[in-house]
């Protein structure tokens, strides 16, 4: 396979996969938004955290993929010519998915706080507390990821500073992708909930770390001399790993535990409108998955 053929493959991977993820990802967002803004869940603290997670999922997939399409398919050079946009884009694409994960962790903690016998501990699982905690993931991840605004610069492309920082960033990304799913799983102490979320955790772990492994490789091999053919092959792998990463935030498919959430988290009556919506969503997802 010559370089031209590889570039054609890369072109169609970027074009087709981006639009597929955008369409089904936004369908999933709409379904989740309707669910978590329903009357029964609107005043539920865990429902609030899941709603916030859904909103940042939507922001992550739309901002990330639209700017990716503009840069790699529609000819925009802004990311690799404007230093401010270079820093802003990498910062937002990084922290938006961190915000989403942070709210899932808060939802897990909230469920733990709602189960003890102590009324004092259970009192922390309230919608008022959830509203007050809303800013915590935003502040925390904005501060811990602020190094991206400093050490990403324009060389040939928008990329991190080579050397020590590139090594640090590869380790940092592994921490972000590896530790969070483990924390999220440990915080769900209910045995039924652990079974429900186990597949989700493993699913996210695999998808995120495929991207992380390649991202770390690309950073650590920056100073290695590569010919044009190797660059072309690596660009295709980069696209595939990037879309695998975004696939994790396509909640229409990713929320495989949603059918059980109504019973385990919220105690929603299976005859309610919310439950019917969830059941119909899962049925539609299953049928769609078979077609693919």
Short mmCIF file of C-alpha atoms in Angstrom, two decimals:
data_model
loop_
_atom_site.label_atom_id
_atom_site.label_comp_id
_atom_site.label_asym_id
_atom_site.label_seq_id
_atom_site.Cartn_x
_atom_site.Cartn_y
_atom_site.Cartn_z
CA UNK A 1 0.00 0.00 0.00
CA UNK A 2 1.49 3.34 -1.06
CA UNK A 3 1.33 6.68 0.76
CA UNK A 4 -1.47 8.01 -1.48
CA UNK A 5 -3.73 5.06 -0.64
CA UNK A 6 -3.08 5.54 3.07
CA UNK A 7 -3.99 9.23 2.81
CA UNK A 8 -7.25 8.36 1.05
CA UNK A 9 -8.11 5.89 3.83
CA UNK A 10 -7.34 8.55 6.43
CA UNK A 11 -9.53 11.07 4.59
CA UNK A 12 -12.60 8.82 4.60
CA UNK A 13 -12.05 7.64 8.17
CA UNK A 14 -12.07 11.27 9.32
CA UNK A 15 -15.09 12.24 7.25
CA UNK A 16 -17.41 9.27 7.74
CA UNK A 17 -16.62 8.34 11.33
CA UNK A 18 -16.91 11.93 12.55
CA UNK A 19 -20.43 12.34 11.22
CA UNK A 20 -21.55 8.92 12.46
CA UNK A 21 -20.31 9.72 15.97
CA UNK A 22 -21.88 13.18 15.91
CA UNK A 23 -25.28 11.89 14.80
CA UNK A 24 -25.59 8.97 17.20
CA UNK A 25 -23.80 10.80 20.00
CA UNK A 26 -26.30 13.65 19.88
CA UNK A 27 -29.21 11.22 19.73
CA UNK A 28 -27.85 9.65 22.90
CA UNK A 29 -27.47 13.07 24.50
CA UNK A 30 -31.09 13.98 23.73
CA UNK A 31 -32.33 10.70 25.23
CA UNK A 32 -30.28 11.21 28.39
CA UNK A 33 -31.28 14.86 28.68
CA UNK A 34 -34.97 13.97 28.51
CA UNK A 35 -34.44 11.24 31.09
CA UNK A 36 -32.48 13.25 33.66
CA UNK A 37 -34.68 16.36 33.39
CA UNK A 38 -37.86 14.37 34.05
CA UNK A 39 -39.96 15.27 37.09
CA UNK A 40 -38.83 12.26 39.11
CA UNK A 41 -35.11 12.80 38.59
CA UNK A 42 -34.93 16.58 38.50
CA UNK A 43 -34.80 16.85 42.31
CA UNK A 44 -32.57 13.80 42.77
CA UNK A 45 -28.95 14.56 43.68
CA UNK A 46 -27.53 11.62 41.71
CA UNK A 47 -29.74 12.53 38.76
CA UNK A 48 -28.28 16.04 38.87
CA UNK A 49 -24.70 14.74 38.68
CA UNK A 50 -25.61 12.45 35.78
CA UNK A 51 -27.28 15.35 33.99
CA UNK A 52 -24.12 17.44 34.35
CA UNK A 53 -22.05 14.51 33.10
CA UNK A 54 -24.33 14.21 30.08
CA UNK A 55 -24.03 17.93 29.28
CA UNK A 56 -20.24 17.76 29.29
CA UNK A 57 -20.33 14.54 27.25
CA UNK A 58 -22.27 16.46 24.63
CA UNK A 59 -19.87 19.40 24.78
CA UNK A 60 -16.86 17.09 24.50
CA UNK A 61 -18.03 15.18 21.45
CA UNK A 62 -19.41 18.21 19.58
CA UNK A 63 -16.54 20.60 20.25
CA UNK A 64 -13.90 17.95 19.69
CA UNK A 65 -15.29 16.49 16.48
CA UNK A 66 -16.43 19.73 14.83
CA UNK A 67 -13.02 21.35 15.36
CA UNK A 68 -11.35 18.12 14.22
CA UNK A 69 -13.40 18.11 11.02
CA UNK A 70 -12.64 21.78 10.40
CA UNK A 71 -8.91 21.17 10.80
CA UNK A 72 -8.48 17.83 9.07
CA UNK A 73 -11.20 17.78 6.41
CA UNK A 74 -12.29 21.33 5.61
CA UNK A 75 -8.83 22.87 5.43
CA UNK A 76 -8.77 25.11 8.51
CA UNK A 77 -5.17 25.82 9.56
CA UNK A 78 -6.09 27.83 12.65
CA UNK A 79 -5.08 25.12 15.12
CA UNK A 80 -1.53 24.95 13.72
CA UNK A 81 -1.04 28.67 12.99
CA UNK A 82 -2.72 30.49 15.89
CA UNK A 83 -1.08 29.92 19.28
CA UNK A 84 -4.10 31.06 21.30
CA UNK A 85 -6.47 28.68 19.50
CA UNK A 86 -3.91 25.87 19.74
CA UNK A 87 -3.85 26.20 23.54
CA UNK A 88 -7.60 26.73 23.95
CA UNK A 89 -8.58 23.73 21.83
CA UNK A 90 -6.25 21.26 23.52
CA UNK A 91 -7.30 22.58 26.94
CA UNK A 92 -11.04 22.28 26.24
CA UNK A 93 -10.88 18.89 24.55
CA UNK A 94 -8.92 17.63 27.56
CA UNK A 95 -10.96 19.07 30.44
CA UNK A 96 -14.48 18.60 29.02
CA UNK A 97 -14.18 14.82 29.24
CA UNK A 98 -12.55 15.20 32.69
CA UNK A 99 -15.59 17.20 33.86
CA UNK A 100 -17.87 14.41 32.65
CA UNK A 101 -15.88 11.77 34.51
CA UNK A 102 -15.76 13.95 37.63
CA UNK A 103 -19.55 14.15 37.81
CA UNK A 104 -19.82 10.38 37.39
CA UNK A 105 -17.50 9.98 40.38
CA UNK A 106 -19.65 12.43 42.38
CA UNK A 107 -22.73 10.40 41.41
CA UNK A 108 -21.02 7.28 42.73
CA UNK A 109 -20.08 9.00 45.99
CA UNK A 110 -23.63 10.29 46.33
CA UNK A 111 -25.00 6.73 46.13
CA UNK A 112 -22.56 5.67 48.85
CA UNK A 113 -23.73 8.53 51.07
CA UNK A 114 -27.38 7.58 50.58
CA UNK A 115 -27.03 4.02 51.91
CA UNK A 116 -25.53 4.20 55.48
CA UNK A 117 -27.76 3.88 58.55
CA UNK A 118 -26.48 7.20 59.90
CA UNK A 119 -28.95 9.95 59.10
CA UNK A 120 -26.16 12.52 59.32
CA UNK A 121 -24.26 10.83 56.49
CA UNK A 122 -27.41 10.37 54.41
CA UNK A 123 -28.13 14.08 54.76
CA UNK A 124 -25.22 14.80 52.39
CA UNK A 125 -27.13 13.05 49.60
CA UNK A 126 -29.42 15.99 48.83
CA UNK A 127 -30.11 18.08 45.75
CA UNK A 128 -29.02 21.22 47.65
CA UNK A 129 -25.60 19.67 48.34
CA UNK A 130 -25.39 18.51 44.71
CA UNK A 131 -25.94 22.07 43.48
CA UNK A 132 -23.20 23.33 45.80
CA UNK A 133 -20.80 20.62 44.58
CA UNK A 134 -21.38 21.44 40.91
CA UNK A 135 -18.40 23.77 40.65
CA UNK A 136 -15.92 21.34 42.29
CA UNK A 137 -14.99 19.26 39.19
CA UNK A 138 -14.79 22.41 37.05
CA UNK A 139 -12.40 24.17 39.42
CA UNK A 140 -10.37 21.04 40.21
CA UNK A 141 -9.77 19.89 36.64
CA UNK A 142 -9.24 23.42 35.32
CA UNK A 143 -6.44 23.90 37.83
CA UNK A 144 -4.83 20.48 37.41
CA UNK A 145 -4.91 20.75 33.61
CA UNK A 146 -3.73 24.37 33.40
CA UNK A 147 -0.24 23.17 32.40
CA UNK A 148 -1.67 22.49 28.93
CA UNK A 149 -2.11 26.25 28.43
CA UNK A 150 1.57 26.81 29.19
CA UNK A 151 3.44 23.95 27.55
CA UNK A 152 1.56 23.47 24.26
CA UNK A 153 3.17 25.53 21.52
CA UNK A 154 3.36 25.87 17.76
CA UNK A 155 6.24 24.05 16.16
CA UNK A 156 5.38 22.35 12.89
CA UNK A 157 2.02 21.65 14.49
CA UNK A 158 0.22 22.40 17.74
CA UNK A 159 2.05 20.03 20.06
CA UNK A 160 3.48 19.76 23.59
CA UNK A 161 6.99 20.89 24.41
CA UNK A 162 9.40 18.04 23.69
CA UNK A 163 11.51 16.42 26.38
CA UNK A 164 10.58 16.31 30.05
CA UNK A 165 7.09 17.74 29.59
CA UNK A 166 6.22 15.26 26.84
CA UNK A 167 7.16 12.42 29.21
CA UNK A 168 5.16 14.02 32.03
CA UNK A 169 2.12 14.45 29.79
CA UNK A 170 2.19 10.80 28.73
CA UNK A 171 2.26 9.70 32.40
CA UNK A 172 -0.43 12.24 33.29
CA UNK A 173 -2.73 11.01 30.53
CA UNK A 174 -2.29 7.40 31.69
CA UNK A 175 -3.24 8.50 35.23
CA UNK A 176 -6.35 10.28 33.94
CA UNK A 177 -7.51 7.27 31.90
CA UNK A 178 -6.49 4.52 34.32
CA UNK A 179 -7.22 5.82 37.83
CA UNK A 180 -10.63 7.38 37.25
CA UNK A 181 -12.43 4.21 36.11
CA UNK A 182 -10.99 2.37 39.12
CA UNK A 183 -12.13 5.08 41.56
CA UNK A 184 -15.53 5.18 39.93
CA UNK A 185 -15.91 1.41 40.27
CA UNK A 186 -14.76 1.29 43.90
CA UNK A 187 -17.16 4.00 44.97
CA UNK A 188 -20.16 1.92 43.86
CA UNK A 189 -20.41 -0.32 46.90
CA UNK A 190 -23.77 -1.84 46.17
CA UNK A 191 -23.22 -5.34 44.75
CA UNK A 192 -25.93 -5.01 42.13
CA UNK A 193 -24.56 -1.66 41.01
CA UNK A 194 -21.06 -3.11 40.74
CA UNK A 195 -22.37 -5.80 38.38
CA UNK A 196 -24.25 -3.22 36.34
CA UNK A 197 -21.27 -0.88 35.99
CA UNK A 198 -18.54 -3.49 35.57
CA UNK A 199 -19.10 -3.76 31.82
CA UNK A 200 -19.23 0.04 31.54
CA UNK A 201 -15.97 0.46 33.44
CA UNK A 202 -14.17 -2.20 31.38
CA UNK A 203 -15.62 -0.77 28.18
CA UNK A 204 -14.43 2.76 29.00
CA UNK A 205 -11.09 1.48 30.27
CA UNK A 206 -10.34 -0.31 27.00
CA UNK A 207 -11.50 2.51 24.72
CA UNK A 208 -9.71 5.27 26.61
CA UNK A 209 -6.44 3.41 27.01
CA UNK A 210 -6.16 2.49 23.33
CA UNK A 211 -5.98 6.23 22.71
CA UNK A 212 -3.70 6.81 25.71
CA UNK A 213 -1.17 4.20 24.60
CA UNK A 214 -0.85 5.72 21.14
CA UNK A 215 -0.82 9.26 22.54
CA UNK A 216 2.03 8.33 24.88
CA UNK A 217 3.91 6.65 22.02
CA UNK A 218 3.54 9.72 19.78
CA UNK A 219 4.87 11.99 22.52
CA UNK A 220 7.80 9.78 23.47
CA UNK A 221 8.81 9.20 19.83
CA UNK A 222 8.81 12.87 18.86
CA UNK A 223 12.57 13.01 18.35
CA UNK A 224 12.77 9.75 16.38
CA UNK A 225 13.45 10.20 12.68
CA UNK A 226 10.60 8.78 10.58
CA UNK A 227 10.15 8.47 6.83
CA UNK A 228 7.03 9.63 4.97
CA UNK A 229 5.52 6.15 4.87
CA UNK A 230 5.79 5.75 8.63
CA UNK A 231 4.27 9.21 9.13
CA UNK A 232 1.34 8.22 6.90
CA UNK A 233 0.74 4.95 8.77
CA UNK A 234 0.92 6.71 12.13
CA UNK A 235 -1.52 9.39 10.97
CA UNK A 236 -4.10 6.67 10.18
CA UNK A 237 -3.54 5.02 13.57
CA UNK A 238 -3.90 8.45 15.18
CA UNK A 239 -7.28 8.95 13.54
CA UNK A 240 -8.52 5.50 14.55
CA UNK A 241 -7.38 5.92 18.17
CA UNK A 242 -8.93 9.39 18.28
CA UNK A 243 -12.34 8.14 17.15
CA UNK A 244 -12.14 5.21 19.58
CA UNK A 245 -11.65 7.84 22.29
CA UNK A 246 -14.71 9.81 21.17
CA UNK A 247 -16.71 6.59 20.86
CA UNK A 248 -16.50 6.29 24.66
CA UNK A 249 -18.41 9.56 24.97
CA UNK A 250 -21.13 8.51 22.54
CA UNK A 251 -23.59 7.86 25.36
CA UNK A 252 -26.26 6.47 23.06
CA UNK A 253 -24.22 3.25 23.01
CA UNK A 254 -22.09 3.74 26.10
CA UNK A 255 -24.89 3.76 28.69
CA UNK A 256 -25.43 0.01 28.60
CA UNK A 257 -26.40 0.09 32.28
CA UNK A 258 -29.17 2.69 31.80
CA UNK A 259 -32.02 0.18 31.85
CA UNK A 260 -31.10 -0.69 35.45
CA UNK A 261 -30.50 2.88 36.65
CA UNK A 262 -34.21 3.51 37.11
CA UNK A 263 -34.43 0.69 39.67
CA UNK A 264 -31.05 0.76 41.40
CA UNK A 265 -30.32 4.47 41.63
CA UNK A 266 -33.69 6.12 41.73
CA UNK A 267 -36.31 3.48 42.41
CA UNK A 268 -38.30 4.58 39.38
CA UNK A 269 -41.50 2.68 38.82
CA UNK A 270 -41.08 0.50 35.75
CA UNK A 271 -44.47 1.61 34.51
CA UNK A 272 -43.54 5.29 34.55
CA UNK A 273 -42.90 7.42 31.49
CA UNK A 274 -39.21 7.69 32.32
CA UNK A 275 -38.86 3.94 32.58
CA UNK A 276 -40.66 3.45 29.29
CA UNK A 277 -38.35 5.97 27.66
CA UNK A 278 -35.34 4.13 29.04
CA UNK A 279 -36.65 0.75 27.93
CA UNK A 280 -37.43 2.05 24.46
CA UNK A 281 -33.98 3.65 24.25
CA UNK A 282 -32.24 0.41 25.19
CA UNK A 283 -34.34 -1.55 22.70
CA UNK A 284 -33.48 0.94 19.95
CA UNK A 285 -29.79 0.81 20.90
CA UNK A 286 -29.76 -2.99 20.76
CA UNK A 287 -31.43 -3.06 17.36
CA UNK A 288 -29.03 -0.41 16.07
CA UNK A 289 -26.02 -2.31 17.35
CA UNK A 290 -27.15 -5.45 15.53
CA UNK A 291 -27.41 -3.50 12.28
CA UNK A 292 -23.86 -2.22 12.64
#
